[in-house]
XYZ file of C-alpha atoms in Angstrom:
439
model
C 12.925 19.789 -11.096
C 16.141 18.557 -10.141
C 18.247 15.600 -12.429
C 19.611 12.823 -10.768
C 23.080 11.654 -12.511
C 22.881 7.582 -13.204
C 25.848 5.954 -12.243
C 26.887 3.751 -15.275
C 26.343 0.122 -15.179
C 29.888 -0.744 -15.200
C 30.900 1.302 -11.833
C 28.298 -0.106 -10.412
C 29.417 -3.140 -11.741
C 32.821 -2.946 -10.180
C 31.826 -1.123 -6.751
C 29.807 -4.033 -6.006
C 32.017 -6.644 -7.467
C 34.807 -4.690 -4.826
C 33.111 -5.367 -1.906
C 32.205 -9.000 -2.932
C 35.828 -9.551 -3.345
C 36.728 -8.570 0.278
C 34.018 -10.087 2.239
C 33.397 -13.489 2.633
C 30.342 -14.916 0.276
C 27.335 -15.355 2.354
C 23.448 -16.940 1.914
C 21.668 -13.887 2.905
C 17.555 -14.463 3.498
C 15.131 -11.642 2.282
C 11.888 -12.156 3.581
C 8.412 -10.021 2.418
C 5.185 -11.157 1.278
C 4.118 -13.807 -1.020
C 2.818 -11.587 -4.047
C 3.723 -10.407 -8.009
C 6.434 -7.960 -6.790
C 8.278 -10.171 -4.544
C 8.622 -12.447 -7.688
C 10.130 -9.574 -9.308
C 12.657 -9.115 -7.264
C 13.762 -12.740 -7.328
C 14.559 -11.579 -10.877
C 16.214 -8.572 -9.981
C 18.527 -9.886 -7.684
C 19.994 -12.383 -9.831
C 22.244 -9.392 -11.034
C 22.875 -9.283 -7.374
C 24.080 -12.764 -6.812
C 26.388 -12.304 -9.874
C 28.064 -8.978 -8.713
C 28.479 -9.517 -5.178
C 29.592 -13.197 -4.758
C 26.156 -14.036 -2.193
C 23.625 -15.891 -3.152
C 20.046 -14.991 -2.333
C 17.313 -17.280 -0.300
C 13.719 -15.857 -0.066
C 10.824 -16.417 2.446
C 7.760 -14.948 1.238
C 4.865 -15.921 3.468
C 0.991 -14.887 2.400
C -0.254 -11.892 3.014
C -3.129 -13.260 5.285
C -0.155 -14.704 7.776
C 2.205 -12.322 6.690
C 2.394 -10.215 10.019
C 1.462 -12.753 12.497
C 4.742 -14.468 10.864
C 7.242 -12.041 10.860
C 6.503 -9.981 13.858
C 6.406 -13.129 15.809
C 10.179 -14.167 14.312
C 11.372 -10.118 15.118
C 9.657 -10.238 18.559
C 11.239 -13.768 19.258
C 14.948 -12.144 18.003
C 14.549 -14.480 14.944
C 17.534 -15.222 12.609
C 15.718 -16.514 9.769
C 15.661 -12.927 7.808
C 18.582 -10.734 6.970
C 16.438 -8.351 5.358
C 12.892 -7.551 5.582
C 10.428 -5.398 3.453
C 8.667 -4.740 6.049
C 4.847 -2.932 5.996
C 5.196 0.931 6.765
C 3.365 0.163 9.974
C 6.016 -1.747 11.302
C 8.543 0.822 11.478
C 8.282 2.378 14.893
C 8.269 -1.062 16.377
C 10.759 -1.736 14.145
C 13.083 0.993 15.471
C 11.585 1.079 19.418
C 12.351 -2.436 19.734
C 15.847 -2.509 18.315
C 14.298 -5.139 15.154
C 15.731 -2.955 12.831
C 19.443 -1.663 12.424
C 19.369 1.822 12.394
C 21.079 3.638 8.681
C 22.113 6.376 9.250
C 25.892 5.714 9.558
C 25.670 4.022 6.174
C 24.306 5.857 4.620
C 26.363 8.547 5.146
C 29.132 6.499 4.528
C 27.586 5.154 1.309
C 26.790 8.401 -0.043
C 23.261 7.148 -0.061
C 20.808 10.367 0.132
C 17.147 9.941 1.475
C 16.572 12.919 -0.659
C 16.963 10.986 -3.457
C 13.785 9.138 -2.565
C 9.893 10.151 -2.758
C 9.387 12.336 0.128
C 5.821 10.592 0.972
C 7.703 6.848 1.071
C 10.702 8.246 2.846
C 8.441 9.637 5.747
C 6.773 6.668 5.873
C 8.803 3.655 5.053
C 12.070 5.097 6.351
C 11.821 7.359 9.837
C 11.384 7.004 13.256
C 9.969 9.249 15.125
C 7.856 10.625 12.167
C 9.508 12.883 10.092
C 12.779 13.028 11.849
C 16.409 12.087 10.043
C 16.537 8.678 11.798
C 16.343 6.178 9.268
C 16.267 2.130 9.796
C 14.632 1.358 5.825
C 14.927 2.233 2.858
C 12.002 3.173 0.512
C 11.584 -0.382 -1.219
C 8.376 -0.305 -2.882
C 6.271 2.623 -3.058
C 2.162 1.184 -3.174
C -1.286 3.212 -2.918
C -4.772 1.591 -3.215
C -6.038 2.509 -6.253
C -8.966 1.559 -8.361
C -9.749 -0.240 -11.340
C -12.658 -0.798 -14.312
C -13.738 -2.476 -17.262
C -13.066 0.328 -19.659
C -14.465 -1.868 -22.178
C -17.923 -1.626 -20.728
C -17.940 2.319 -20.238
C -17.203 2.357 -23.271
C -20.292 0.605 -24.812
C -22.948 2.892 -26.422
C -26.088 0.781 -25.236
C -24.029 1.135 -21.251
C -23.204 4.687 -21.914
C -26.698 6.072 -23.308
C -28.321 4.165 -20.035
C -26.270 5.861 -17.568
C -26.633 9.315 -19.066
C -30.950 8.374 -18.943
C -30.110 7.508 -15.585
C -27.931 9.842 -14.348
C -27.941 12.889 -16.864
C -23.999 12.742 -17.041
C -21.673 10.647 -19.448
C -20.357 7.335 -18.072
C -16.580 7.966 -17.255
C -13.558 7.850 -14.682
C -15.257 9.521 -11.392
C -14.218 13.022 -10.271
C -15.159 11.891 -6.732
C -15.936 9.556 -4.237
C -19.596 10.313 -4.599
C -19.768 10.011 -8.380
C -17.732 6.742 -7.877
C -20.749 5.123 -5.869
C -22.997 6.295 -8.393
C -21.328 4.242 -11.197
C -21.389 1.352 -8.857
C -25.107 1.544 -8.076
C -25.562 2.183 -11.565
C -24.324 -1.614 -12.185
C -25.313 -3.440 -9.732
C -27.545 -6.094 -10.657
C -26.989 -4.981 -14.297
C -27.134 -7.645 -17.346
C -24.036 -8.065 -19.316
C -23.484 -10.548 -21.890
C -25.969 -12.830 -20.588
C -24.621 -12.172 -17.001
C -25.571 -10.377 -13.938
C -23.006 -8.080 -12.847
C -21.999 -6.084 -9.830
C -20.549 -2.290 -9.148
C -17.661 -2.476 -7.183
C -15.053 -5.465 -4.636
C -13.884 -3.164 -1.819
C -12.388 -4.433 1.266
C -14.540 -5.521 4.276
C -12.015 -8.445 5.515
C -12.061 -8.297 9.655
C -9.251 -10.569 10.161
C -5.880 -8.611 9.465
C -6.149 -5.086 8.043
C -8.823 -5.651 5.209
C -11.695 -3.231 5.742
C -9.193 -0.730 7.365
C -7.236 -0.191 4.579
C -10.963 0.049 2.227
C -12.401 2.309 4.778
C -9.962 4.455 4.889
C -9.774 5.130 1.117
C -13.435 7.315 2.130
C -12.134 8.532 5.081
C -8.915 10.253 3.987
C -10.434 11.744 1.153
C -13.410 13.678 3.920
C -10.507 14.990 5.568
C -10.153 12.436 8.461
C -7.202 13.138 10.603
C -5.740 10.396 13.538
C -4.962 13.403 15.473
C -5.954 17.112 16.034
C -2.108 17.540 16.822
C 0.478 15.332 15.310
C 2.126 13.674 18.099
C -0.174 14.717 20.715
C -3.005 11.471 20.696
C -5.237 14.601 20.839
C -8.769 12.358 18.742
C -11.456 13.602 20.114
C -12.611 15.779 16.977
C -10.718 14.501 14.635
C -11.415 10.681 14.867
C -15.041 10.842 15.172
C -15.389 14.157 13.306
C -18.401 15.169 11.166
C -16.766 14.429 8.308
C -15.277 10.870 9.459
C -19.006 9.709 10.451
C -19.802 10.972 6.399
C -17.272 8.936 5.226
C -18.178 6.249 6.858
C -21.892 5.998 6.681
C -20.824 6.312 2.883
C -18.121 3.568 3.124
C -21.835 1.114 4.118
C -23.423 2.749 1.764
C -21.413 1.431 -0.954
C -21.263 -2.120 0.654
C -24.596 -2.261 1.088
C -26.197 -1.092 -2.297
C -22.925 -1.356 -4.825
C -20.827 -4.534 -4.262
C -20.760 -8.713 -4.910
C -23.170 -10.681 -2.522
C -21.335 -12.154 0.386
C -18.392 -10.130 -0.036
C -18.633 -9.921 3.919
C -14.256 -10.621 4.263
C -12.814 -9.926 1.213
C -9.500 -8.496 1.012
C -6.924 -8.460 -2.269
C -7.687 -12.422 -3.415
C -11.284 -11.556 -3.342
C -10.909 -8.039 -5.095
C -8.948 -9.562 -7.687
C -11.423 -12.783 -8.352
C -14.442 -10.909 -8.438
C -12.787 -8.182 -11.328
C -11.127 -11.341 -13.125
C -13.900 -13.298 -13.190
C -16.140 -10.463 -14.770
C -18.605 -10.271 -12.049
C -17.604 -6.193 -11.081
C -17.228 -2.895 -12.683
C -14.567 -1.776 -10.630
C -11.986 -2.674 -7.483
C -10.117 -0.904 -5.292
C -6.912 -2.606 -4.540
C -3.337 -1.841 -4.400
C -0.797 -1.000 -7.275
C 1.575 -3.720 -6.792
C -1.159 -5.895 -8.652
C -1.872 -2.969 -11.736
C 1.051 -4.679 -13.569
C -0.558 -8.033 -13.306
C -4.138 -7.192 -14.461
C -3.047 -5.444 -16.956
C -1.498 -8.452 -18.343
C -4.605 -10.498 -17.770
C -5.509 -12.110 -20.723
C -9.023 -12.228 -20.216
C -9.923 -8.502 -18.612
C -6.427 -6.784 -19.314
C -5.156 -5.207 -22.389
C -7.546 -2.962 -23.641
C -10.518 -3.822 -21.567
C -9.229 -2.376 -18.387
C -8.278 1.159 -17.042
C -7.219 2.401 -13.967
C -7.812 5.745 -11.849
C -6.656 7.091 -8.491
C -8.426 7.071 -5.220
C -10.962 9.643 -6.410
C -11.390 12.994 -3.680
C -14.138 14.589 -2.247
C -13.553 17.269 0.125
C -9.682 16.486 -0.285
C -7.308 14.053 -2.119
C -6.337 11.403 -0.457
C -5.219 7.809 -0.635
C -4.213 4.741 1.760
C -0.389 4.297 1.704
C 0.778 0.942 0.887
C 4.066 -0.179 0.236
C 7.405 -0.842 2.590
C 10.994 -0.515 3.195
C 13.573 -2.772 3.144
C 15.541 -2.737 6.631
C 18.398 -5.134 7.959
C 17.756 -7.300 10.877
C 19.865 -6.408 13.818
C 19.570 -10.345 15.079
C 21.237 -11.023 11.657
C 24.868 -12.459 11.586
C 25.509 -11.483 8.207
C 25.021 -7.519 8.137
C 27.684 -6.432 6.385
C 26.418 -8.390 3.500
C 23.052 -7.321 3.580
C 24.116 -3.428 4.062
C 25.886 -4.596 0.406
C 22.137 -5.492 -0.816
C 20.824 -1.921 0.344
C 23.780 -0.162 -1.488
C 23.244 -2.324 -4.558
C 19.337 -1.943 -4.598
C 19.631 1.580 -3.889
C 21.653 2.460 -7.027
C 19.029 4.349 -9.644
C 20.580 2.132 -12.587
C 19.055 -0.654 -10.148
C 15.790 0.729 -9.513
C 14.900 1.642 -12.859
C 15.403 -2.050 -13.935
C 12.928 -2.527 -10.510
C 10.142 -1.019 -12.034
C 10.499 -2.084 -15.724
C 10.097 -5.997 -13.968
C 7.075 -5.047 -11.804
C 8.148 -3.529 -8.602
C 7.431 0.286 -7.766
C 10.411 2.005 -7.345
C 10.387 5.248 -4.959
C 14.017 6.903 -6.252
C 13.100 10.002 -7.846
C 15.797 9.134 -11.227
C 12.786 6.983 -12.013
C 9.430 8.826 -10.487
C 10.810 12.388 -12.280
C 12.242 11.002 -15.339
C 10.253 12.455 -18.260
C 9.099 8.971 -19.706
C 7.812 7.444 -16.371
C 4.202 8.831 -16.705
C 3.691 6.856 -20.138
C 5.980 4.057 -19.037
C 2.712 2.375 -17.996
C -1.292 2.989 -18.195
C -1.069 3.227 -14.447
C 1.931 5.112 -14.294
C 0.530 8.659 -13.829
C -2.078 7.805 -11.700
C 0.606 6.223 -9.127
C 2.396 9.026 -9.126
C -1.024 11.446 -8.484
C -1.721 8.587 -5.455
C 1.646 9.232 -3.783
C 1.367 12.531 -3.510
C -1.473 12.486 -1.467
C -0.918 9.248 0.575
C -1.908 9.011 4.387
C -1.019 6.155 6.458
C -2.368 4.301 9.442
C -0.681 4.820 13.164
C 2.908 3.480 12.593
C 3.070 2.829 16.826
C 5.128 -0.510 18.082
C 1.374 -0.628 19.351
C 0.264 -0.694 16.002
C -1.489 -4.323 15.547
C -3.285 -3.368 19.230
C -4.746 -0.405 17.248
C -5.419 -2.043 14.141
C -7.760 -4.802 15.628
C -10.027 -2.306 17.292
C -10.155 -0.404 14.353
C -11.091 -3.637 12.051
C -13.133 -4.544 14.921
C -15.399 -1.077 15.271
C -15.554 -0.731 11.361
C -16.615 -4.586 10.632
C -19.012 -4.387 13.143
C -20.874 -1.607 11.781
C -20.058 -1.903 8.162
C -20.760 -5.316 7.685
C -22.427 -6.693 10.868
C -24.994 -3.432 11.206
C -23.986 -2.736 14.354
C -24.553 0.598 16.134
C -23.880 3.966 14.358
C -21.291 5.588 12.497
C -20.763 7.963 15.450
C -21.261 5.488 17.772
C -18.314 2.906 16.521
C -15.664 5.804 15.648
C -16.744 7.366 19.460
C -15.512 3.591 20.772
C -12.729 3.703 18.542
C -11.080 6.825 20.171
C -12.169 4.848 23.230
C -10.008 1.693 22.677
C -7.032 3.928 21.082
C -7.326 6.156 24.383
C -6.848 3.085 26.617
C -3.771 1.411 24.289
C -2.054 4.791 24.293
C -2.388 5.130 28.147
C -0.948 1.723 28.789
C 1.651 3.011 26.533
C 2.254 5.852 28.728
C 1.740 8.597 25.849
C -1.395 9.889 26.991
C-alpha cells in the first residue's frame, strides 16, 4: 500500500493565503444538490473563505429538479455557477459540449495527481472519453447505494427464533441478493410493537432516475453489462441477457411481495420516511445520507446497521457520487481553479469526511483508521470497489428516460415481460445512438 505525505496545515495555510494575496477577491458560486453533504461543505469552506480572500455563495437546488436545473443553465452557457459537483453522468456532456474546463494543464501545474484519488471515482467522476487521461473534475464525493436495517429488530430473540422456523437460517446481514428478499418477505406484513411493518423502500420513482438507479442495484450484481464491447454500443446480449431478465423479474419480485403499499415513485425522500418512520426493515439508498441516519435520534445509534449492495453471481453496486468541475462560461476561473487546489489538499479532505462528505483521496480511503472511523465506513469502501455506472453519453438524459420508462412500466405498471421491456430498451438506445452517429 502506498503512504501519501500530508502537507502540514500551515503550508497549506500560506500557499493558499499566496495566491489570495495576488488575485483580486472574488464571490465565486458553487452549485450541487440540495442534500446533508452539500451542507457540509458550506462548513468546510469557511476555512476557504478565510485563506483565500473569496467569499463563497451556494445554489443547491433539490434533487428532484436538480438536473433539469443545471443542465438547462450549462446548455444555455449560464453564468450563475463557477463550480459545479456535477452527477458522474454528466461528464461526457460536460466535456463534448465545452461545459466543463478541461484540467489537465492544472493539474500538472498544481502538482495535483489523479493517482492520488480512488481509481473507481477518478474513472468516473473525472475522464472523458472513459478511462483516458483527460480530466475536466475532480473526484468530489465518492457515493454508492447501499442498504440499511433495524439492527435492533434482528436482533430480537422472539424475531430471530421466527425467521430461523421460517427459514431454517439465523436472521442476519444477507450474503446475497436472494437472501436479502427473503428477509424482506419475511417482514412484510409483520407485527411490531403494536405496528404492522414492511420489508424493504427501494426505488421505483419514474420521473428522474429513481427506479434506474434501484434496478440496477439487481442488475449489476447478475452480471449485467451496457455493452458486449466497451465502446462499441454492441447490446444485443448483454442488455437483455439471461441474466439481466433474472435480475429484473427479481427486482418485481421484491416490489411486489417485500415493500410499503403505494410505494409506486419513491426515490431518496420516500426511502428515508418509510425507514424513519419505522414502517421498513431495510432501504437501499445512497451513502451520502449513512451519516445522517445514523444520527437519527429515533432509529440511529444503536438501532441501525448498514451493509453493502449484497452480490449474487458478482459484486456489484450503483455508483453515485460527482466531481467538482469549473464552468468554462465562468468569469472568475482563476479563482475557482484556487478552490480545486485548496479542496484537493488531503489535510482538506480528511476534515471533508470527518463533517459528512465522502472524500475519494486515497490519504483518507487507505489510512489505517478510516474503516472504524464510521459504522459505515468499511462497507463504503467494499461498495467502491465494485461500483458500475450508468451510460455517461452527452445523450445521457435521452437514455435515461427510456430506461425509467421500460423499467416503470413493467416493474410497477405490469406491463409486458422482463425480456420484452429490456428487448425495447436496446431498441430505444439503438435509435439515440444512431442519431448520435455512433452506431
Amino acid at each position: 500500500m502506498k503512504h501519501y505525505k500530508l502537507t502540514s496545515v500551515s503550508a497549506a495555510s500560506i500557499a493558499i493565503a499566496s495566491m489570495g494575496a495576488s488575485a483580486q477577491a472574488e464571490d465565486l458560486t458553487l452549485c450541487w444538490a440540495a442534500w446533508d453533504p452539500a451542507n457540509a461543505l458550506v462548513e468546510l469552506s469557511k476555512e476557504f473563505e478565510a485563506q483565500s480572500g473569496h467569499t463563497m455563495s451556494f445554489e443547491f437546488i433539490p434533487w428532484p429538479n436538480f438536473a433539469d436545473r443545471m443542465l438547462n443553465e450549462l446548455n444555455s452557457g449560464g453564468k450563475l455557477c463557477d463550480l459545479l459537483i456535477g452527477d458522474s453522468q454528466w461528464i461526457g456532456g460536460g466535456a463534448e459540449n465545452g461545459h466543463y474546463v478541461k484540467l489537465n494543464d492544472f493539474f500538472d501545474a498544481e502538482n495535483i495527481s489523479m493517482n492520488d484519488f480512488a481509481d473507481a471515482t477518478v474513472y468516473a467522476y473525472s475522464t472523458w472519453p472513459k478511462g483516458t487521461e483527460n480530466y475536466y473534475a475532480l473526484p468530489a464525493m465518492g457515493d454508492a447505494n447501499g442498504w440499511f436495517y433495524r439492527k435492533d429488530w434482528f436482533e430480537r430473540d422472539d424475531i430471530k427464533a421466527a425467521f430461523q422456523e421460517a427459514t431454517g437460517r439465523a436472521l442476519a446481514e444477507p450474503k446475497t441478493q436472494k437472501e436479502m428478499l427473503e428477509i424482506a418477505q419475511f417482514f412484510q406484513g409483520r407485527e411490531i410493537d403494536g405496528q404492522t411493518v414492511y420489508g424493504a423502500a427501494i426505488f421505483t420513482e419514474r420521473g428522474s432516475e429513481g427506479i434506474t438507479m434501484g434496478v440496477t442495484s439487481a442488475l449489476y450484481p447478475w452480471g449485467f453489462k451496457y455493452e458486449n464491447t466497451p465502446g462499441k454500443y454492441d447490446m444485443e446480449g448483454a442488455v437483455n441477457s439471461a441474466e439481466a431478465v433474472e435480475a429484473l423479474e427479481f427486482y418485481k419480485e421484491f416490489y411486489k411481495t417485500a415493500t410499503p403499499p403505494g410505494y409506486t415513485n419513491s426515490y431518496m425522500g420516500e426511502s428515508l420516511d418509510a425507514f424513519k418512520s419505522g414502517q421498513v426493515a431495510m432501504a437501499m439508498n445512497w451513502f451520502a445520507f449513512f451519516p445522517g441516519l445514523y444520527a437519527d435520534p429515533n432509529t440511529g445509534g444503536d438501532k441501525i446497521d448498514f451493509f453493502v449492495n449484497p452480490p449474487q453471481n458478482q459484486a456489484g453496486s450503483t455508483l453515485g457520487g460527482q466531481g467538482i468541475s469549473v464552468i468554462a462560461y465562468s468569469d472568475k476561473q482563476d479563482a475557482a481553479l484556487e478552490y480545486i487546489k485548496w479542496f484537493a489538499n488531503p489535510e482538506v479532505q480528511q476534515k471533508w469526511w470527518d463533517l459528512g462528505g465522502y472524500s475519494a483521496h486515497k490519504a483518507v480511503l487507505e489510512d489505517p483508521g478510516f474503516v472504524d472511523s464510521a459504522p459505515f465506513a468499511g462497507d463504503f469502501l467494499e461498495a467502491m470497489g465494485a461500483v458500475q455506472d450508468f451510460w455517461q453519453e452527452p445523450a445521457y438524459a435521452e437514455l435515461l428516460l427510456a430506461m425509467q420508462k421500460r423499467i416503470h412500466d413493467y416493474v410497477v405498471a405490469d406491463q409486458g415481460t422482463a425480456q420484452e421491456a429490456l428487448d425495447k430498451l436496446i431498441e430505444d438506445w439503438t435509435e439515440t445512438f444512431e442519431d448520435e452517429g455512433k452506431l
